[in-house]
């Protein structure tokens, strides 16, 4: 698994995320573009302070710049986070863990 806390900049694809125990957790439901609501469980694109999860077997492509700051971005073993643009400006913390 990969854990990252990031600040990404520019376009806002923001929508209100679903709240789980006081912290937004947004999970990719299927392979697709970051900006597409159909990529995310409940059609909710990750917003500020979200904990983003990309599970095994799912590829999310960042198709534009992102202005939100996330608490974490977790990519499970077998999941992928691709980018078509230079979208990440700051990585505060990243950790890769063995299963």
Coordinates of C-alpha atoms in Angstrom, one line a residue:
X1 CA 0.0 0.0 0.0
X2 CA 1.1 3.6 -0.6
X3 CA 0.0 6.3 1.8
X4 CA 0.5 10.0 0.9
X5 CA -0.6 13.3 2.3
X6 CA -0.6 15.9 -0.5
X7 CA -1.5 19.4 -1.5
X8 CA -2.6 19.6 -5.1
X9 CA -3.3 22.8 -7.0
X10 CA -5.3 24.6 -9.6
X11 CA -8.8 23.5 -11.0
X12 CA -11.4 22.7 -8.4
X13 CA -13.5 19.6 -9.1
X14 CA -14.9 20.0 -5.6
X15 CA -18.1 18.5 -4.4
X16 CA -19.1 17.8 -0.8
X17 CA -17.8 14.4 0.2
X18 CA -19.7 11.9 2.3
X19 CA -18.7 12.2 6.0
X20 CA -17.5 9.1 7.9
X21 CA -16.8 9.5 11.6
X22 CA -16.1 13.3 11.2
X23 CA -13.6 12.8 8.3
X24 CA -14.5 12.4 4.7
X25 CA -13.5 9.1 3.2
X26 CA -13.9 8.9 -0.6
X27 CA -13.3 5.6 -2.3
X28 CA -12.8 5.0 -6.1
X29 CA -15.6 2.6 -7.2
X30 CA -14.3 1.9 -10.7
X31 CA -11.5 2.8 -13.1
X32 CA -11.9 6.3 -14.5
X33 CA -10.9 9.9 -14.4
X34 CA -10.5 11.8 -11.1
X35 CA -12.9 14.5 -12.3
X36 CA -15.7 12.1 -13.2
X37 CA -18.3 11.5 -10.5
X38 CA -18.9 8.0 -11.9
X39 CA -15.3 7.0 -10.7
X40 CA -16.2 7.5 -7.1
X41 CA -18.6 5.7 -4.7
X42 CA -21.8 7.7 -4.5
X43 CA -20.7 10.0 -7.4
X44 CA -18.7 12.2 -4.9
X45 CA -15.4 13.6 -6.1
X46 CA -12.9 14.0 -3.2
X47 CA -12.9 17.4 -1.5
X48 CA -10.8 19.2 1.0
X49 CA -9.6 17.2 4.0
X50 CA -10.8 13.9 2.4
X51 CA -9.1 10.6 2.9
X52 CA -8.9 9.1 -0.6
X53 CA -8.8 5.4 -1.2
X54 CA -8.0 3.7 -4.5
X55 CA -8.6 0.0 -4.0
X56 CA -6.9 -3.0 -5.7
X57 CA -8.0 -3.4 -9.3
X58 CA -8.9 0.2 -9.8
X59 CA -7.0 2.8 -11.8
X60 CA -7.7 6.5 -11.3
X61 CA -6.3 9.0 -13.8
X62 CA -5.8 12.6 -12.7
X63 CA -7.0 14.4 -15.8
X64 CA -6.5 18.0 -14.6
X65 CA -5.1 20.1 -11.8
X66 CA -6.6 19.6 -8.3
X67 CA -6.8 22.4 -5.7
X68 CA -8.0 20.3 -2.8
X69 CA -5.7 19.4 0.1
X70 CA -6.3 15.8 1.3
X71 CA -5.6 14.2 4.7
X72 CA -4.3 11.1 2.8
X73 CA -4.3 9.3 -0.5
X74 CA -4.1 5.6 -0.2
X75 CA -3.4 3.3 -3.2
X76 CA -3.9 -0.3 -2.2
X77 CA -1.6 -3.0 -3.7
X78 CA -3.0 -3.6 -7.3
X79 CA -4.6 -0.1 -7.5
X80 CA -3.1 2.7 -9.6
X81 CA -3.0 6.5 -9.6
X82 CA -2.0 7.8 -13.1
X83 CA -1.6 11.4 -14.2
X84 CA -1.9 13.0 -17.7
X85 CA -0.6 16.3 -16.2
X86 CA 1.8 17.5 -13.6
X87 CA -0.7 17.7 -10.8
X88 CA 1.1 17.2 -7.5
X89 CA 2.8 20.2 -6.0
X90 CA 3.7 19.0 -2.5
X91 CA 4.1 15.6 -0.9
X92 CA 4.3 15.9 2.9
X93 CA 4.4 12.2 3.7
X94 CA 4.5 8.9 1.7
X95 CA 4.8 5.4 2.9
X96 CA 4.7 2.1 1.1
X97 CA 3.8 -1.0 3.0
X98 CA 4.1 -4.6 2.1
X99 CA 0.9 -6.8 2.3

